[in-house]
Amino acid sequence: MAAGSGAWFGPAFGLRLLLASVLHAVSAFKAEFSSEACTELGFSSNLLCSSCDLLGQFNLLQLDPDCRGCCQEEAQFETKKYVRGSDPVLKLLDDNGNIAEELSILKWNTDSVEEFLSEKLERI
């Protein structure tokens, strides 16, 4: 009977259970998971950490370590509004974040933009 019940779950269940156990153990160390591991756990690839803060409202705090391992922090950049219908412009910034050069790229195709940026930008 024990062998029959193991066959009922199948090998895929065993692998998922093992993966979930390993990921849960690793989450205690505040490690970030791979996108594949997060998908296996049922988390979206664009999960924001602010969503993990809401788990307590639904009595799901046991998911918090896994959620924190799969989430992305919200960008801390300032938001900018763009004017509808304005021409596309490429703004190159210097090391201090000030605009060093501003180029209209209205008639550029994707390849031209890509080539220009690969020549102009420093690799970090």
Backbone as CSV, one residue per row, in Angstrom:
resi,resn,N_x,N_y,N_z,CA_x,CA_y,CA_z,C_x,C_y,C_z
1,MET,0.816,-1.205,0.000,0.000,0.000,0.000,0.859,1.269,0.000
2,ALA,1.974,1.232,0.741,2.850,2.405,0.790,3.447,2.689,-0.575
3,ALA,3.833,1.633,-1.296,4.394,1.838,-2.629,3.334,2.384,-3.567
4,GLY,2.096,1.926,-3.408,1.011,2.401,-4.264,0.706,3.868,-4.027
5,SER,0.748,4.306,-2.762,0.445,5.711,-2.499,1.555,6.618,-3.013
6,GLY,2.820,6.142,-3.005,3.923,6.925,-3.560,3.771,7.076,-5.058
7,ALA,3.288,6.034,-5.719,3.101,6.093,-7.162,1.963,7.042,-7.520
8,TRP,1.004,7.193,-6.618,-0.130,8.074,-6.885,0.337,9.525,-7.044
9,PHE,1.294,9.944,-6.218,1.784,11.312,-6.301,2.671,11.520,-7.518
10,GLY,3.393,10.521,-7.924,4.241,10.607,-9.110,5.557,11.310,-8.832
11,PRO,6.518,11.162,-9.729,7.837,11.755,-9.521,7.826,13.283,-9.560
12,ALA,6.921,13.865,-10.310,6.870,15.332,-10.399,6.504,15.943,-9.051
13,PHE,5.605,15.285,-8.322,5.213,15.790,-7.007,6.403,15.763,-6.060
14,GLY,7.159,14.674,-6.110,8.330,14.548,-5.246,9.358,15.628,-5.530
15,LEU,9.574,15.922,-6.807,10.526,16.973,-7.174,10.051,18.342,-6.715
16,ARG,8.765,18.593,-6.862,8.223,19.886,-6.423,8.319,20.033,-4.914
17,LEU,8.024,18.943,-4.209,8.102,18.968,-2.754,9.543,19.203,-2.311
18,LEU,10.488,18.531,-2.960,11.898,18.714,-2.640,12.334,20.144,-2.940
19,LEU,11.933,20.671,-4.089,12.286,22.038,-4.464,11.719,23.038,-3.460
20,ALA,10.471,22.854,-3.086,9.847,23.761,-2.124,10.557,23.695,-0.778
21,SER,10.955,22.497,-0.352,11.658,22.346,0.922,13.013,23.032,0.889
22,VAL,13.745,22.830,-0.196,15.065,23.455,-0.325,14.929,24.969,-0.373
23,LEU,13.981,25.463,-1.150,13.800,26.909,-1.261,13.383,27.521,0.065
24,HIS,12.561,26.788,0.809,12.129,27.290,2.108,13.316,27.368,3.061
25,ALA,14.190,26.368,3.024,15.374,26.372,3.878,16.315,27.505,3.490
26,VAL,16.488,27.720,2.208,17.375,28.782,1.732,16.802,30.149,2.067
27,SER,15.479,30.273,2.097,14.863,31.574,2.352,15.184,32.091,3.744
28,ALA,15.528,31.198,4.652,15.898,31.631,5.990,17.173,32.470,5.958
29,PHE,17.971,32.323,4.921,19.214,33.061,4.791,19.049,34.305,3.929
30,LYS,17.844,34.723,3.637,17.545,35.911,2.840,18.159,35.848,1.446
31,ALA,18.219,34.680,0.868,18.783,34.524,-0.472,17.725,34.864,-1.509
32,GLU,18.181,35.344,-2.643,17.271,35.586,-3.750,17.180,34.319,-4.580
33,PHE,15.987,34.010,-5.046,15.764,32.804,-5.832,15.886,33.119,-7.312
34,SER,16.116,32.089,-8.099,16.121,32.268,-9.548,14.682,32.478,-10.014
35,SER,14.519,33.013,-11.199,13.166,33.250,-11.711,12.423,31.935,-11.905
36,GLU,13.162,30.871,-12.274,12.520,29.561,-12.443,12.007,29.044,-11.102
37,ALA,12.815,29.208,-10.058,12.407,28.747,-8.733,11.189,29.525,-8.250
38,CYS,11.175,30.820,-8.492,10.036,31.639,-8.071,8.771,31.244,-8.826
39,THR,8.910,30.940,-10.101,7.762,30.492,-10.892,7.237,29.172,-10.349
40,GLU,8.145,28.265,-9.989,7.738,26.980,-9.407,6.969,27.187,-8.110
41,LEU,7.353,28.220,-7.346,6.665,28.516,-6.092,5.356,29.266,-6.308
42,GLY,5.108,29.696,-7.549,3.856,30.369,-7.860,3.932,31.879,-7.824
43,PHE,5.135,32.433,-7.769,5.287,33.883,-7.735,5.564,34.422,-9.132
44,SER,5.045,35.598,-9.413,5.239,36.262,-10.700,6.673,36.768,-10.814
45,SER,7.161,36.875,-12.043,8.518,37.371,-12.253,8.617,38.874,-11.987
46,ASN,7.502,39.591,-11.979,7.540,41.022,-11.682,6.852,41.336,-10.352
47,LEU,7.055,40.467,-9.377,6.506,40.653,-8.039,7.235,41.788,-7.332
48,LEU,6.497,42.746,-6.816,7.089,43.851,-6.074,7.073,43.529,-4.586
49,CYS,8.114,43.946,-3.876,8.227,43.646,-2.451,7.089,44.266,-1.640
50,SER,6.498,45.334,-2.134,5.363,45.927,-1.425,4.183,44.960,-1.376
51,SER,4.110,44.038,-2.337,3.052,43.026,-2.315,3.255,42.055,-1.163
52,CYS,4.505,41.780,-0.813,4.796,40.873,0.300,4.310,41.469,1.617
53,ASP,4.284,42.801,1.709,3.812,43.463,2.923,2.335,43.193,3.179
54,LEU,1.594,42.837,2.146,0.149,42.625,2.270,-0.218,41.213,2.714
55,LEU,0.748,40.303,2.783,0.446,38.909,3.110,-0.191,38.760,4.486
56,GLY,0.201,39.593,5.434,-0.354,39.525,6.786,-1.852,39.767,6.827
57,GLN,-2.359,40.582,5.927,-3.793,40.881,5.886,-4.619,39.655,5.539
58,PHE,-3.981,38.678,4.895,-4.685,37.481,4.455,-4.223,36.239,5.206
59,ASN,-3.563,36.449,6.359,-3.043,35.352,7.183,-2.147,34.418,6.380
60,LEU,-1.265,34.989,5.573,-0.348,34.208,4.736,1.111,34.526,5.063
61,LEU,1.398,34.816,6.322,2.754,35.192,6.705,3.766,34.076,6.483
62,GLN,3.309,32.826,6.407,4.238,31.723,6.150,4.852,31.832,4.756
63,LEU,4.223,32.590,3.857,4.764,32.789,2.508,5.760,33.945,2.434
64,ASP,5.869,34.724,3.505,6.695,35.928,3.476,8.162,35.674,3.120
65,PRO,8.843,34.671,3.703,10.258,34.469,3.334,10.444,34.153,1.849
66,ASP,9.568,33.312,1.299,9.658,32.986,-0.126,9.337,34.208,-0.975
67,CYS,8.340,34.962,-0.551,7.945,36.176,-1.273,9.105,37.163,-1.303
68,ARG,9.761,37.345,-0.164,10.895,38.283,-0.089,12.066,37.810,-0.947
69,GLY,12.223,36.498,-1.103,13.299,35.971,-1.928,13.041,36.132,-3.412
70,CYS,11.780,36.341,-3.782,11.414,36.440,-5.197,11.050,37.856,-5.640
71,CYS,10.904,38.777,-4.703,10.396,40.103,-5.074,11.500,41.040,-5.524
72,GLN,11.064,42.107,-6.161,11.963,43.170,-6.620,11.574,44.451,-5.900
73,GLU,12.574,45.184,-5.471,12.308,46.475,-4.833,11.794,47.457,-5.882
74,GLU,10.912,48.320,-5.453,10.415,49.348,-6.355,11.550,50.308,-6.683
75,ALA,11.545,50.814,-7.888,12.587,51.752,-8.315,12.489,53.024,-7.485
76,GLN,13.609,53.536,-7.087,13.648,54.749,-6.280,13.929,55.987,-7.138
77,PHE,13.678,55.862,-8.418,13.927,56.970,-9.327,12.749,57.928,-9.312
78,GLU,13.039,59.168,-9.636,11.963,60.138,-9.733,11.095,59.818,-10.947
79,THR,9.823,60.109,-10.841,8.935,59.852,-11.968,8.869,61.098,-12.836
80,LYS,8.825,60.870,-14.124,8.748,61.975,-15.071,7.556,61.747,-15.982
81,LYS,6.852,62.809,-16.277,5.727,62.721,-17.196,6.189,63.154,-18.573
82,TYR,5.686,62.466,-19.564,6.060,62.766,-20.939,4.879,63.386,-21.664
83,VAL,5.176,64.342,-22.519,4.146,65.037,-23.277,3.765,64.174,-24.472
84,ARG,2.475,63.948,-24.633,1.991,63.173,-25.775,2.315,63.864,-27.075
85,GLY,2.759,63.070,-28.033,3.033,63.607,-29.353,4.379,64.289,-29.484
86,SER,5.157,64.303,-28.414,6.474,64.943,-28.529,7.435,64.020,-29.272
87,ASP,8.393,64.620,-29.957,9.368,63.849,-30.723,10.301,63.101,-29.774
88,PRO,10.758,61.918,-30.193,11.673,61.158,-29.334,13.035,61.840,-29.253
89,VAL,13.543,61.935,-28.040,14.819,62.593,-27.791,15.655,61.672,-26.914
90,LEU,16.926,61.590,-27.221,17.865,60.807,-26.438,18.699,61.778,-25.622
91,LYS,18.650,61.639,-24.286,19.412,62.526,-23.411,20.541,61.723,-22.783
92,LEU,21.764,62.156,-23.040,22.933,61.504,-22.469,23.374,62.303,-21.248
93,LEU,23.582,61.601,-20.144,23.935,62.250,-18.888,25.417,62.083,-18.599
94,ASP,25.980,63.053,-17.884,27.371,62.929,-17.460,27.425,62.153,-16.144
95,ASP,28.607,62.067,-15.553,28.779,61.302,-14.318,27.990,61.869,-13.147
96,ASN,27.647,63.141,-13.209,26.895,63.786,-12.131,25.390,63.721,-12.340
97,GLY,24.952,63.138,-13.447,23.528,63.037,-13.729,22.958,64.240,-14.453
98,ASN,23.800,65.137,-14.893,23.354,66.309,-15.652,23.334,65.980,-17.139
99,ILE,22.432,66.617,-17.870,22.328,66.365,-19.307,23.567,66.921,-20.002
100,ALA,24.328,66.025,-20.637,25.540,66.424,-21.351,25.252,66.646,-22.828
101,GLU,24.306,65.873,-23.351,24.000,65.956,-24.781,22.547,65.542,-24.988
102,GLU,21.862,66.228,-25.886,20.470,65.919,-26.193,20.331,65.793,-27.705
103,LEU,19.842,64.630,-28.159,19.754,64.354,-29.593,18.331,63.988,-29.987
104,SER,17.870,64.545,-31.088,16.586,64.137,-31.641,16.799,62.841,-32.420
105,ILE,16.006,61.832,-32.124,16.148,60.543,-32.818,14.870,60.215,-33.589
106,LEU,14.217,61.256,-34.064,12.934,61.113,-34.742,12.998,60.162,-35.927
107,LYS,14.008,60.279,-36.749,14.067,59.463,-37.966,15.049,58.308,-37.859
108,TRP,15.482,57.992,-36.664,16.412,56.888,-36.465,15.635,55.583,-36.375
109,ASN,16.196,54.523,-36.922,15.581,53.209,-36.719,16.256,52.542,-35.517
110,THR,15.741,51.409,-35.123,16.246,50.721,-33.937,17.722,50.384,-34.059
111,ASP,18.141,49.930,-35.230,19.547,49.574,-35.431,20.459,50.786,-35.256
112,SER,20.016,51.940,-35.745,20.824,53.157,-35.613,20.978,53.561,-34.151
113,VAL,19.890,53.481,-33.405,19.940,53.828,-31.982,20.878,52.870,-31.256
114,GLU,20.727,51.581,-31.537,21.565,50.563,-30.904,23.044,50.792,-31.201
115,GLU,23.361,51.050,-32.462,24.750,51.270,-32.870,25.321,52.521,-32.202
116,PHE,24.533,53.594,-32.177,24.984,54.835,-31.558,25.280,54.630,-30.077
117,LEU,24.359,53.964,-29.387,24.543,53.761,-27.953,25.732,52.857,-27.651
118,SER,25.941,51.837,-28.470,27.075,50.942,-28.222,28.406,51.671,-28.419
119,GLU,28.440,52.653,-29.304,29.663,53.429,-29.523,29.845,54.518,-28.469
120,LYS,28.740,55.105,-28.025,28.805,56.300,-27.181,28.918,55.998,-25.686
121,LEU,28.280,54.933,-25.226,28.202,54.678,-23.788,29.382,53.872,-23.276
122,GLU,29.763,54.139,-22.018,30.796,53.353,-21.349,30.182,52.061,-20.845
123,ARG,30.942,51.015,-20.877,30.496,49.749,-20.289,30.838,49.784,-18.808
124,ILE,29.867,49.392,-17.980,30.136,49.364,-16.534,30.133,47.950,-16.020
